[in-house]
mmCIF file with all atom_site columns, C-alpha atoms in Angstrom:
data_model
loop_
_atom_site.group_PDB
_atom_site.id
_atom_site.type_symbol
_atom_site.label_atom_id
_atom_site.label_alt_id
_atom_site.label_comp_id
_atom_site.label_asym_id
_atom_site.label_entity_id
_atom_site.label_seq_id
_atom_site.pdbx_PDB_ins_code
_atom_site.Cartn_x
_atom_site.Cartn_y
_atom_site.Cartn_z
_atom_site.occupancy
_atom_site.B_iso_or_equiv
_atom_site.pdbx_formal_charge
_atom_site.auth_seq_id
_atom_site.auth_comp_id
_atom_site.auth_asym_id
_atom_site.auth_atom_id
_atom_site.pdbx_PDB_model_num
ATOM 1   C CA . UNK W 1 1   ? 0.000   0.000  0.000  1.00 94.00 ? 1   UNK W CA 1
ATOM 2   C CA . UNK W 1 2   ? 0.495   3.582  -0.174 1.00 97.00 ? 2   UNK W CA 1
ATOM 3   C CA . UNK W 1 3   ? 1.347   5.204  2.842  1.00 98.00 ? 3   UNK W CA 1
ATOM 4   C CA . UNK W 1 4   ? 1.552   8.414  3.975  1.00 99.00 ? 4   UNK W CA 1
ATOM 5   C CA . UNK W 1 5   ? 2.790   9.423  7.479  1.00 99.00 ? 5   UNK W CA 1
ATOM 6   C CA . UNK W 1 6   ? 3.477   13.022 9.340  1.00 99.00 ? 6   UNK W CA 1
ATOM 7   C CA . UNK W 1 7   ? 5.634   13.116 12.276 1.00 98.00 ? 7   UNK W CA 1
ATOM 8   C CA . UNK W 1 8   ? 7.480   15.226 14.441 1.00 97.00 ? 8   UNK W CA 1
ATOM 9   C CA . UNK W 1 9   ? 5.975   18.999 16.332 1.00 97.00 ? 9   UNK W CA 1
ATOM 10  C CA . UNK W 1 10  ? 5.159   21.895 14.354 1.00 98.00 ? 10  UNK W CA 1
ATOM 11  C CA . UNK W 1 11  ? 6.951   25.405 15.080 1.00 97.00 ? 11  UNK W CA 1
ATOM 12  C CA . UNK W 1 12  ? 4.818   28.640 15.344 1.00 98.00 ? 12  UNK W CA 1
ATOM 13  C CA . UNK W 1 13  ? 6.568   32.030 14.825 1.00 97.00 ? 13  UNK W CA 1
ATOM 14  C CA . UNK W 1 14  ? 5.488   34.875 17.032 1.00 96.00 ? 14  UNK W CA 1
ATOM 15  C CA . UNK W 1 15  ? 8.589   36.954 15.708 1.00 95.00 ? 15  UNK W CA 1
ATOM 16  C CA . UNK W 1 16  ? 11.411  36.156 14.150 1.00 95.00 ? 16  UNK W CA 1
ATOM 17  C CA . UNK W 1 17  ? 13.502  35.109 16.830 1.00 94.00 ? 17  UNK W CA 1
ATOM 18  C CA . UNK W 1 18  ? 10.547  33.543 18.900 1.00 94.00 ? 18  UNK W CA 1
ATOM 19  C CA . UNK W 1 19  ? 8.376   30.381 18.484 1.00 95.00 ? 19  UNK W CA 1
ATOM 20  C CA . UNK W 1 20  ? 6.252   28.321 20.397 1.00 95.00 ? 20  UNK W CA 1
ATOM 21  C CA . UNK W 1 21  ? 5.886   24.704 20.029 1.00 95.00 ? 21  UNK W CA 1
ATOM 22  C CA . UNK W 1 22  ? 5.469   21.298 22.048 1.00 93.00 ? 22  UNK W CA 1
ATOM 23  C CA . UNK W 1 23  ? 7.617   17.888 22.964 1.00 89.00 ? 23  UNK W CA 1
ATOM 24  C CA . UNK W 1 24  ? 6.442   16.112 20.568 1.00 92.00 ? 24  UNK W CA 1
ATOM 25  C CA . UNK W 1 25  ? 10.150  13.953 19.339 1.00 94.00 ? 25  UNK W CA 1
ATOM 26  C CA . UNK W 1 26  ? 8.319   11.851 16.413 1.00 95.00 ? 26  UNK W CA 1
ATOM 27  C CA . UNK W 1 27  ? 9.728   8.614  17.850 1.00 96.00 ? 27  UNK W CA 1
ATOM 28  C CA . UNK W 1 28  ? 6.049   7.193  17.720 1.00 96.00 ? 28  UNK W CA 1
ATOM 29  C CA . UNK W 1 29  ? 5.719   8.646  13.809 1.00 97.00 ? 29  UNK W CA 1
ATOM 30  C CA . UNK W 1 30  ? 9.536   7.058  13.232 1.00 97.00 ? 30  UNK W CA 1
ATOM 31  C CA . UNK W 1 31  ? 8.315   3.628  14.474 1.00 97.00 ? 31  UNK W CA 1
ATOM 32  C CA . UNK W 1 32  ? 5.246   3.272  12.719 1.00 98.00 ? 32  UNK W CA 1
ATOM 33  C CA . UNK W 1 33  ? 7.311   4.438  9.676  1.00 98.00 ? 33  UNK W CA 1
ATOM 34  C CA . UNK W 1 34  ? 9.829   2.041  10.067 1.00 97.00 ? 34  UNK W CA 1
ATOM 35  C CA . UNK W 1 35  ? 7.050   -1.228 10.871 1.00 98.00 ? 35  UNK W CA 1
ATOM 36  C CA . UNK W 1 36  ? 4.877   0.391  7.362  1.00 97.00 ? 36  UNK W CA 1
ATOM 37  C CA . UNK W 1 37  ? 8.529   -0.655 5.547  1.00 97.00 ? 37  UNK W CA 1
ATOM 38  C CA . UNK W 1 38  ? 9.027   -3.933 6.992  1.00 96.00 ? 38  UNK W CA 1
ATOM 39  C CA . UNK W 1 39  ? 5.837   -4.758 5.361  1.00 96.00 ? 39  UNK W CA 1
ATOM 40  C CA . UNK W 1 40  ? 6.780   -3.595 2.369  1.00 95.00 ? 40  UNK W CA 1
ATOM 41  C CA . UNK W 1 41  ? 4.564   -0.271 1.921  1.00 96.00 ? 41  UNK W CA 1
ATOM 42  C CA . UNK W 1 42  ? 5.656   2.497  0.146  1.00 96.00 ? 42  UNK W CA 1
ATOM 43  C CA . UNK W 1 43  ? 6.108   5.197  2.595  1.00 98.00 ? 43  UNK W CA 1
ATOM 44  C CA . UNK W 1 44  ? 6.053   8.627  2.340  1.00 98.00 ? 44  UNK W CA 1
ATOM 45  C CA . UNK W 1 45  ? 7.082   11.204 5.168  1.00 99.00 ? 45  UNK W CA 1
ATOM 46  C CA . UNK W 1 46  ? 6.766   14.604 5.884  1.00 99.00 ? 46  UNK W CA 1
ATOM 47  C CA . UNK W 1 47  ? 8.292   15.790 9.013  1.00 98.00 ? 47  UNK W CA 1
ATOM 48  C CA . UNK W 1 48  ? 8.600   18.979 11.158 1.00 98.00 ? 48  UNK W CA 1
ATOM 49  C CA . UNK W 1 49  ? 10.928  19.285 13.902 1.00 97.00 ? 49  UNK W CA 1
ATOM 50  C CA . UNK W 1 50  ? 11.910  15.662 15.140 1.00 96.00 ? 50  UNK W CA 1
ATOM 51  C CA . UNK W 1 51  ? 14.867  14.796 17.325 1.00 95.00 ? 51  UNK W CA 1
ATOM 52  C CA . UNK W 1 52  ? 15.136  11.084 15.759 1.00 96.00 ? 52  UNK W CA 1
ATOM 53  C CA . UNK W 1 53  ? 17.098  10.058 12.825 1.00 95.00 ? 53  UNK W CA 1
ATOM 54  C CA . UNK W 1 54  ? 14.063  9.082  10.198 1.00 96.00 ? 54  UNK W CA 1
ATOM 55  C CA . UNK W 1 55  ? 14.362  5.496  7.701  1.00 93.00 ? 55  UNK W CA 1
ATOM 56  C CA . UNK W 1 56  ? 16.230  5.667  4.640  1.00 88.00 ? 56  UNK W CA 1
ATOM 57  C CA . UNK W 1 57  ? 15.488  3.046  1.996  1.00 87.00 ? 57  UNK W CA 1
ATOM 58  C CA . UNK W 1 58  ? 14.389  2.994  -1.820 1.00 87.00 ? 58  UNK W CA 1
ATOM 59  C CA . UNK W 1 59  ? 10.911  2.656  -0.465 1.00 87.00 ? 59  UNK W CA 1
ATOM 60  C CA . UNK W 1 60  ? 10.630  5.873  1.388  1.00 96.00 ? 60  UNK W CA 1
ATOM 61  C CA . UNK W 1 61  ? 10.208  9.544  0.392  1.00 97.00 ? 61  UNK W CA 1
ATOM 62  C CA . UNK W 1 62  ? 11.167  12.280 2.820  1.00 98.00 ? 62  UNK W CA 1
ATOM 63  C CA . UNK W 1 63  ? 10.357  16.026 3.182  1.00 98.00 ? 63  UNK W CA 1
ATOM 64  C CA . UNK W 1 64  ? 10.729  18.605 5.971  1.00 98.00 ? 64  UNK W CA 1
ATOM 65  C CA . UNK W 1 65  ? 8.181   21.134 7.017  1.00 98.00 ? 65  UNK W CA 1
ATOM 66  C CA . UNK W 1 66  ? 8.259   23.699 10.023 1.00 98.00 ? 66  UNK W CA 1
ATOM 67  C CA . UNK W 1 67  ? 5.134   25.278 10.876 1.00 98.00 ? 67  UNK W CA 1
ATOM 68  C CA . UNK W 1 68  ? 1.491   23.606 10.714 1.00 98.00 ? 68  UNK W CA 1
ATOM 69  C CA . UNK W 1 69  ? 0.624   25.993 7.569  1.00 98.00 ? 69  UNK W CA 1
ATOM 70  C CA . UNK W 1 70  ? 3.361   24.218 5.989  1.00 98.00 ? 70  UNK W CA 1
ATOM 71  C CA . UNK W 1 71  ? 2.336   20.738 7.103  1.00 99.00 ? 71  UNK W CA 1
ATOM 72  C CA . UNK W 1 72  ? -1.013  21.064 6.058  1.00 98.00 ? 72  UNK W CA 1
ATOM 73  C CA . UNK W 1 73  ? 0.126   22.477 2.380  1.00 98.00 ? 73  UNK W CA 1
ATOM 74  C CA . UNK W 1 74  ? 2.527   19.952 1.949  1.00 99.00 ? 74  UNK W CA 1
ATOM 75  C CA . UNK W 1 75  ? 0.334   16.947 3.281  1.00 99.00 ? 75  UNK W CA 1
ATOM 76  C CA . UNK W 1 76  ? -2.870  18.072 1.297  1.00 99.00 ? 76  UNK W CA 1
ATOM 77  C CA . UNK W 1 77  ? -0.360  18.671 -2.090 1.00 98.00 ? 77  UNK W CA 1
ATOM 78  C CA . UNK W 1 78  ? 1.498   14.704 -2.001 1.00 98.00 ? 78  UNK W CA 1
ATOM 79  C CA . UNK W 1 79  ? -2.238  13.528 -1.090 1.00 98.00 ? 79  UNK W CA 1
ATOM 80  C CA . UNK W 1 80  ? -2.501  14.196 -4.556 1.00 98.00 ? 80  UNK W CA 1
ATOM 81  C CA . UNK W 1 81  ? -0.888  11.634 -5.949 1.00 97.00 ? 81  UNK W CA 1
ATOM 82  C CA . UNK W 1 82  ? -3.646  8.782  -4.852 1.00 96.00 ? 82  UNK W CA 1
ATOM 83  C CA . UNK W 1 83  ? -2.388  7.189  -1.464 1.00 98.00 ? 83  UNK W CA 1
ATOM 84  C CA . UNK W 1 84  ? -4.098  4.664  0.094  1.00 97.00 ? 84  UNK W CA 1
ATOM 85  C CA . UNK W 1 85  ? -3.700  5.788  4.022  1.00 98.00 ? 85  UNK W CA 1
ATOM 86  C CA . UNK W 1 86  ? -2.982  8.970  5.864  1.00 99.00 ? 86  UNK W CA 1
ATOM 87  C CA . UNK W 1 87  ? -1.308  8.329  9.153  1.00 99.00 ? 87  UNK W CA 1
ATOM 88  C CA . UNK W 1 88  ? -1.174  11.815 11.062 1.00 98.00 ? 88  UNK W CA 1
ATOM 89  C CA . UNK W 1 89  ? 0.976   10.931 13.982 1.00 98.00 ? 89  UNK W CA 1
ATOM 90  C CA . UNK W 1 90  ? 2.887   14.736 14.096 1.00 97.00 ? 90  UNK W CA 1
ATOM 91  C CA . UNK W 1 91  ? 1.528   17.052 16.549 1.00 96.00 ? 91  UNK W CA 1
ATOM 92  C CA . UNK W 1 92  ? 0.517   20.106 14.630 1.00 97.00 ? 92  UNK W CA 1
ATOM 93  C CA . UNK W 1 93  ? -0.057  23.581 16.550 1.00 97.00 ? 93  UNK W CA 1
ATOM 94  C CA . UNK W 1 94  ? -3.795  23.833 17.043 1.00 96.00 ? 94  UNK W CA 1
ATOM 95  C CA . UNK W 1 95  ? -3.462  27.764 16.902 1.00 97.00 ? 95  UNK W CA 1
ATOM 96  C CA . UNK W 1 96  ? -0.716  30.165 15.492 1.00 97.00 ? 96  UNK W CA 1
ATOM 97  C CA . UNK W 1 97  ? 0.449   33.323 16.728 1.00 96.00 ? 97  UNK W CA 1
ATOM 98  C CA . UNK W 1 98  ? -0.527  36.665 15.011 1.00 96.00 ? 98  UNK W CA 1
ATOM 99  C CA . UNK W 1 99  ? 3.092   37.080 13.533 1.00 94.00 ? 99  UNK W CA 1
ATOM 100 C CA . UNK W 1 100 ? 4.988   40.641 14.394 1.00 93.00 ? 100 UNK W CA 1
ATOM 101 C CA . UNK W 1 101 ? 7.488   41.378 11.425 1.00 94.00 ? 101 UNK W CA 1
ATOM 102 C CA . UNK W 1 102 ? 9.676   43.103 14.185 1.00 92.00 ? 102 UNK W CA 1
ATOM 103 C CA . UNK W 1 103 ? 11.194  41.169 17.726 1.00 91.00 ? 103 UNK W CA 1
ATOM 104 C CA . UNK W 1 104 ? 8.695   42.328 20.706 1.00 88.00 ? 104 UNK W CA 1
ATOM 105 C CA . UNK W 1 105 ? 10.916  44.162 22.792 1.00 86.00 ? 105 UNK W CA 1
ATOM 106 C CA . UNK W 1 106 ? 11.610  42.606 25.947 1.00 83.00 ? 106 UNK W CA 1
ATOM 107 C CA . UNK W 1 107 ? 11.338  44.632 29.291 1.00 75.00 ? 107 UNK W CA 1
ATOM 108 C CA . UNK W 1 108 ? 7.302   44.904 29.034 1.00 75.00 ? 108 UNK W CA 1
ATOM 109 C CA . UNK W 1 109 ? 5.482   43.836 32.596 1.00 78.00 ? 109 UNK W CA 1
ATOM 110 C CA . UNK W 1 110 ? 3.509   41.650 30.814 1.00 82.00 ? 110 UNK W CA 1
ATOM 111 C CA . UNK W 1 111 ? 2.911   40.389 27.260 1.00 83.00 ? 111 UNK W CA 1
ATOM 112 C CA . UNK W 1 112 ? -0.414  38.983 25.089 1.00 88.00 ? 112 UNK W CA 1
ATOM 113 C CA . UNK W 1 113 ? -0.052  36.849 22.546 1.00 90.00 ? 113 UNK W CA 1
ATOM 114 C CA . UNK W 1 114 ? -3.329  36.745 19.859 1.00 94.00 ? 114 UNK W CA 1
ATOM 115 C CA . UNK W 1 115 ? -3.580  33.214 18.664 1.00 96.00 ? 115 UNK W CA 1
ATOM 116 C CA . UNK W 1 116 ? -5.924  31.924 15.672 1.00 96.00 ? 116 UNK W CA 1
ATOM 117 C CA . UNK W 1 117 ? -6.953  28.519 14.912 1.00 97.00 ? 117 UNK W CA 1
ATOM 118 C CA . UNK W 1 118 ? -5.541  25.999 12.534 1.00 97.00 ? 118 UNK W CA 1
ATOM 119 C CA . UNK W 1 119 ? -7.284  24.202 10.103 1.00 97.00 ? 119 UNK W CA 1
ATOM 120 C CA . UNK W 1 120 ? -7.525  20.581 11.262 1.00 97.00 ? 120 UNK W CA 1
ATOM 121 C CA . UNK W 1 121 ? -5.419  18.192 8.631  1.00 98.00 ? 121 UNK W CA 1
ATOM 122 C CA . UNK W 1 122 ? -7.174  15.002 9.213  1.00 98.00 ? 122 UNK W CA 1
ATOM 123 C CA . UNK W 1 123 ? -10.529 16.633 8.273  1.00 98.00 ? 123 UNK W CA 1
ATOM 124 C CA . UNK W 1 124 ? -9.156  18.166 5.552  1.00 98.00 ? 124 UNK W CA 1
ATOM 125 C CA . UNK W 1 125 ? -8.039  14.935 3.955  1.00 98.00 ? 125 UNK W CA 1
ATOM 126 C CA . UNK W 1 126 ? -11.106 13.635 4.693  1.00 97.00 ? 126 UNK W CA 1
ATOM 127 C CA . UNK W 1 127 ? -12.712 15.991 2.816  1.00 97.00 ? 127 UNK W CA 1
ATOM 128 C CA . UNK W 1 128 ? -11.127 15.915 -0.162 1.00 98.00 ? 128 UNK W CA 1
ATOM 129 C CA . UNK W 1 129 ? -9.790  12.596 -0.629 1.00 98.00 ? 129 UNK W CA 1
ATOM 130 C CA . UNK W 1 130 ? -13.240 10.470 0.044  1.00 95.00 ? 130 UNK W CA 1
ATOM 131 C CA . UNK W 1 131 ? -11.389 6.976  -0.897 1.00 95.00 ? 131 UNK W CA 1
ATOM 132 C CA . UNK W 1 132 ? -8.500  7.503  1.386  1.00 97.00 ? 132 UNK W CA 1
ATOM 133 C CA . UNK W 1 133 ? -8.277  5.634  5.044  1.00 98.00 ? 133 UNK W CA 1
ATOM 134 C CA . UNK W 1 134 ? -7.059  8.200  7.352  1.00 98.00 ? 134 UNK W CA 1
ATOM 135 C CA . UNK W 1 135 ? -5.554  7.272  10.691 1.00 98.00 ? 135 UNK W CA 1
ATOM 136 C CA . UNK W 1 136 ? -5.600  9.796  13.669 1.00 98.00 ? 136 UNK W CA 1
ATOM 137 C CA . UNK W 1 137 ? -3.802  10.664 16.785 1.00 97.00 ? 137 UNK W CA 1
ATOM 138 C CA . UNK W 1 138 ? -5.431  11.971 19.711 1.00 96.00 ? 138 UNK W CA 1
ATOM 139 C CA . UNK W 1 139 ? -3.214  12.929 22.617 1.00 93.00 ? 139 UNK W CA 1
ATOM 140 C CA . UNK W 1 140 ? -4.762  14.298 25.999 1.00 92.00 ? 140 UNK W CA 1
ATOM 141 C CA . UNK W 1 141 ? -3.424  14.893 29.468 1.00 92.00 ? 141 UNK W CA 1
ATOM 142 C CA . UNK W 1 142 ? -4.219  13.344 32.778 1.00 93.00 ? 142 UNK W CA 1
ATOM 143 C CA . UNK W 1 143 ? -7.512  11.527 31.839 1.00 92.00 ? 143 UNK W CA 1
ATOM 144 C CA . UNK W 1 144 ? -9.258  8.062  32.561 1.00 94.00 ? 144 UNK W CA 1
ATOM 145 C CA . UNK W 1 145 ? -8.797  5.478  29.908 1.00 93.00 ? 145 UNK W CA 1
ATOM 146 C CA . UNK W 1 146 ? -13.142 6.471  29.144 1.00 95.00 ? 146 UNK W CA 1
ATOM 147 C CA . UNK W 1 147 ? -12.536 9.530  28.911 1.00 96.00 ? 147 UNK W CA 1
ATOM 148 C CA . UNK W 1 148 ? -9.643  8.993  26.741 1.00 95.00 ? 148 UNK W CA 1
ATOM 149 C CA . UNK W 1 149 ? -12.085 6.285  24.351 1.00 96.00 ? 149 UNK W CA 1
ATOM 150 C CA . UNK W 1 150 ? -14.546 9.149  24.475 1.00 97.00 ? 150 UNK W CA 1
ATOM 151 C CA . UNK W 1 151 ? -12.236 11.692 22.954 1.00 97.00 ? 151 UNK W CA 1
ATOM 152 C CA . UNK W 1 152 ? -10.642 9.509  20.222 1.00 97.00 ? 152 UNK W CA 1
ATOM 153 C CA . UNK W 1 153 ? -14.280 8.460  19.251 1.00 98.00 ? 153 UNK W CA 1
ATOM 154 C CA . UNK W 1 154 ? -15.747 12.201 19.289 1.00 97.00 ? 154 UNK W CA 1
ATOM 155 C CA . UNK W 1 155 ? -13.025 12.876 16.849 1.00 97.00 ? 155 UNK W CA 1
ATOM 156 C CA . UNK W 1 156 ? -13.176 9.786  15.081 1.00 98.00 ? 156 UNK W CA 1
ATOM 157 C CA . UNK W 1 157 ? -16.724 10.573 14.397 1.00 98.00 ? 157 UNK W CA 1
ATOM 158 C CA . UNK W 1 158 ? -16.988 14.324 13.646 1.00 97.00 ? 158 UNK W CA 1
ATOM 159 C CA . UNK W 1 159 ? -13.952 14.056 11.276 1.00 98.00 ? 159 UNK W CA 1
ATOM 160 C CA . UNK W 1 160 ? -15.308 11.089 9.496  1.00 97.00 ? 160 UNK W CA 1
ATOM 161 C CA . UNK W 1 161 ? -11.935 9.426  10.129 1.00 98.00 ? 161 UNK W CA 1
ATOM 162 C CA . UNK W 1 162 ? -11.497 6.155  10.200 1.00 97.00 ? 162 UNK W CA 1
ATOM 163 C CA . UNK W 1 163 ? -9.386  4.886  12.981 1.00 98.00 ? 163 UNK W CA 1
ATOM 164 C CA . UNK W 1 164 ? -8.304  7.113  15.970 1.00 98.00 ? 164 UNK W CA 1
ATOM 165 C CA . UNK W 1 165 ? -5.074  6.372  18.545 1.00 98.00 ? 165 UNK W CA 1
ATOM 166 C CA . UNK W 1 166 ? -5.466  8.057  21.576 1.00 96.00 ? 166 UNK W CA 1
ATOM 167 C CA . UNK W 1 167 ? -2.758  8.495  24.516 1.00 93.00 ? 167 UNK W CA 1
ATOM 168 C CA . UNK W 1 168 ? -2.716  9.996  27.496 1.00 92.00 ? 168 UNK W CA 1
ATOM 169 C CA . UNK W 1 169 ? 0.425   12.260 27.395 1.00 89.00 ? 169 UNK W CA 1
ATOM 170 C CA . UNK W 1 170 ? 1.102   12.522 31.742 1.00 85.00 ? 170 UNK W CA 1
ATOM 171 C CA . UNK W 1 171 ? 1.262   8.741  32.094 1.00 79.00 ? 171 UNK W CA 1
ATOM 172 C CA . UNK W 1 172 ? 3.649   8.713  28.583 1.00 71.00 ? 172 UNK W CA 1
ATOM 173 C CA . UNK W 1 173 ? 5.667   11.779 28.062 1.00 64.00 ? 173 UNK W CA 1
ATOM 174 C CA . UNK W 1 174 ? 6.014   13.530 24.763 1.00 76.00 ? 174 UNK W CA 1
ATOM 175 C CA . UNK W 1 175 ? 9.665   11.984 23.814 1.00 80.00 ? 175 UNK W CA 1
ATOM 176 C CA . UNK W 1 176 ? 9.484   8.769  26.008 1.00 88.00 ? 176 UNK W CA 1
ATOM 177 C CA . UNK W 1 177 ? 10.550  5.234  24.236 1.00 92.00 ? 177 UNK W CA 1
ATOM 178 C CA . UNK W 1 178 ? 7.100   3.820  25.574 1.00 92.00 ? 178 UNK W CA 1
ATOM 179 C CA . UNK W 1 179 ? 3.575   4.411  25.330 1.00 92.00 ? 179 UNK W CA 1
ATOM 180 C CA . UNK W 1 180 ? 0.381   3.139  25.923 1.00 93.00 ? 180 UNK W CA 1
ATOM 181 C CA . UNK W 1 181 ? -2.518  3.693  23.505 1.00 95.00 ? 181 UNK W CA 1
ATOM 182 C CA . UNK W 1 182 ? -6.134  3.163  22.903 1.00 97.00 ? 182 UNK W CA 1
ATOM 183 C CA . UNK W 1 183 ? -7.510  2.461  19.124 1.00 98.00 ? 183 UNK W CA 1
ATOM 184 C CA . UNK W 1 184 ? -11.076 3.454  18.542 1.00 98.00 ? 184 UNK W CA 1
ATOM 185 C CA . UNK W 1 185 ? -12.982 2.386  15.184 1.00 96.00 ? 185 UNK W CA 1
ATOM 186 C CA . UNK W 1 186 ? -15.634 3.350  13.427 1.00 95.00 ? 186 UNK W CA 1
ATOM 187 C CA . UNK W 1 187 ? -18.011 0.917  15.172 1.00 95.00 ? 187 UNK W CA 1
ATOM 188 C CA . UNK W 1 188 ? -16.923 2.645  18.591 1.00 94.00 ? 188 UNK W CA 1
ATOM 189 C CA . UNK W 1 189 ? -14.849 -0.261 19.252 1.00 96.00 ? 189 UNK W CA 1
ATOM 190 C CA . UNK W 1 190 ? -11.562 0.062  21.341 1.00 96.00 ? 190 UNK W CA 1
ATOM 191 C CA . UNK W 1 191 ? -8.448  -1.679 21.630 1.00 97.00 ? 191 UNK W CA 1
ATOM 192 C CA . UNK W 1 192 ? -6.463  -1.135 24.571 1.00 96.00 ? 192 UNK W CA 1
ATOM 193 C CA . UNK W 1 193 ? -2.268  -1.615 23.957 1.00 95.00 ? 193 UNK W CA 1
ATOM 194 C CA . UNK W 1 194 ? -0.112  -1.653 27.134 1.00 93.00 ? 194 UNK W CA 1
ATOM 195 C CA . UNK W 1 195 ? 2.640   0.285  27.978 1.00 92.00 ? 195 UNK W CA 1
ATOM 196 C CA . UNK W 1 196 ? 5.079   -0.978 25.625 1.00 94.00 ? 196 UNK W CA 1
ATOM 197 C CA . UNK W 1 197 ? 8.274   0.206  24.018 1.00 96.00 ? 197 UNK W CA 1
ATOM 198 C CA . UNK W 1 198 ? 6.777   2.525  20.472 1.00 96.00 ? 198 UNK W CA 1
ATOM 199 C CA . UNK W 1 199 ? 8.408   -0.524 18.061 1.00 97.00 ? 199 UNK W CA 1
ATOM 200 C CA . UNK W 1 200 ? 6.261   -3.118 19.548 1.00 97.00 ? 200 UNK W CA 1
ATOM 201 C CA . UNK W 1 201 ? 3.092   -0.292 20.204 1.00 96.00 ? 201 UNK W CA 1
ATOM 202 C CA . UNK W 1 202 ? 3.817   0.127  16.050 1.00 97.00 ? 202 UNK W CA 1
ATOM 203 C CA . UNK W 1 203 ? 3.350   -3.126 15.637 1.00 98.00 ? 203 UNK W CA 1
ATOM 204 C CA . UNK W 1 204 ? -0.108  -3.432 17.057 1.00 97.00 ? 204 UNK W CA 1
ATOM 205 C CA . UNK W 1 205 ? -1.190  -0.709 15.139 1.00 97.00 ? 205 UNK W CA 1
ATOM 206 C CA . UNK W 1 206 ? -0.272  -1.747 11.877 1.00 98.00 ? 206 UNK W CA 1
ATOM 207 C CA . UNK W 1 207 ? -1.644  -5.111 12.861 1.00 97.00 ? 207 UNK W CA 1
ATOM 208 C CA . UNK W 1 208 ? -4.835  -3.490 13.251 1.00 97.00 ? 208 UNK W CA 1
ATOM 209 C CA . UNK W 1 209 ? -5.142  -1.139 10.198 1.00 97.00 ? 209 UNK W CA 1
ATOM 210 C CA . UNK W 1 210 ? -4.199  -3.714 8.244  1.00 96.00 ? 210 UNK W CA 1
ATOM 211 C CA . UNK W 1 211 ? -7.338  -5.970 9.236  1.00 94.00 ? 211 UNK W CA 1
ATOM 212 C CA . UNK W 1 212 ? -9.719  -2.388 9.106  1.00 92.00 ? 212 UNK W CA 1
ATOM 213 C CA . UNK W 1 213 ? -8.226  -1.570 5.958  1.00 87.00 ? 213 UNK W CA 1
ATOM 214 C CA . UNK W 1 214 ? -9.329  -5.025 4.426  1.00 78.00 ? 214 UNK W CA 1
ATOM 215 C CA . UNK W 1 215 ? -12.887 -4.770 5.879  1.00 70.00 ? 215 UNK W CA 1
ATOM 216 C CA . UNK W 1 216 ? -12.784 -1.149 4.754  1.00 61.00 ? 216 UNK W CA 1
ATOM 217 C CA . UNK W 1 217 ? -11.567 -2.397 1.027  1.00 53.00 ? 217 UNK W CA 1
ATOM 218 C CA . UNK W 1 218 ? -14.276 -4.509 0.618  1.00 44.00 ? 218 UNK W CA 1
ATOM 219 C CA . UNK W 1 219 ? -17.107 -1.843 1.610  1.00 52.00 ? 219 UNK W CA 1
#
């Protein structure tokens, strides 16, 4: 299949010397990269900041982004050339500063940064592509593993998408080797996956979309 994954955190200017971002390291987006090649996909990544080394091989296809404007673009443009799955693993800014063209000075008692939302990529491809099988991450923060289901699925379902992995960030760190994960389908079914190291979580995952993608094949 055709496969293409984001990975890695997006950078927001607020001017050009300043930025705000997250901890996102893309190890999770590396390792489901790297188990999409070992069975034999055709992978395709586009990456923002990442502080892993990314796979190398005839069957994969690289390119760097910074900001979630340029993510989005870049996504949305290679989604033109008929994929099969979207797996949107990168943690893209949900809102972007009003840029200043000049560095705020410092010395002010206070400061207020104007934020505006950012389109939402996964909904986007949804949109447009109506044959492609787009795969969803949902992080949140200190919740309980319903609460966590509830999310994915509420995202699952107002995007259209068709699979969401959701993690709870406190219990597994932004750049941690491990993680623990819930995969919601379309049928509000989960799957629960242990705190494992992100190779074997990668695993799982493909194991999972590969068996959804069949079912969803044959629709």
């Amino acid at each position: 299949m055709k496969v293409l994954i984001t990975v890695g955190a997006t950078e927001e200017p607020i001017d050009p010397i300043r930025y705000i971002t997250n901890a996102s390291s893309g190890k999770m987006g590396k390792a489901v990269a790297e188990e999409a090649l070992k069975r034999n996909h055709s992978v395709t990544i586009i990456a923002a900041i990442i502080k892993v080394t990314l796979p190398r091989n005839k069957n994969v296809k690289i390119y760097r982004v910074r900001t979630a404007n340029e993510m989005i673009i870049k996504t949305m443009d290679e989604l033109s050339n008929r994929y099969d799955i979207l797996i949107s693993t990168a943690a893209i800014a949900d809102y972007t500063p009003i840029y200043s063209e000049k560095k705020i000075k410092s010395g002010n008692k206070g400061l207020t940064i104007k934020l505006k939302p950012n389109p939402k990529l996964t909904r986007m491809a949804r949109e447009r592509f109506k044959k492609l099988y787009v795969v969803a991450f949902k992080a949140e923060y200190n919740t309980s593993l319903l609460e966590l289901v509830r999310s994915a699925y509420m995202k699952l379902r107002d995007e259209n998408l068709d699979l969401v992995v959701g993690n709870d960030v406190k219990k597994n760190g932004m750049g941690s080797d491990e993680n623990e994960v819930c995969i919601v389908n379309k049928r509000g079914e989960y799957v629960l996956i242990s705190r494992d190291y992100k190779e074997r979580i990668a695993e799982r995952i493909w194991d999972i979309i590969e068996e959804e993608f069949g079912n969803y094949s044959k629709d």
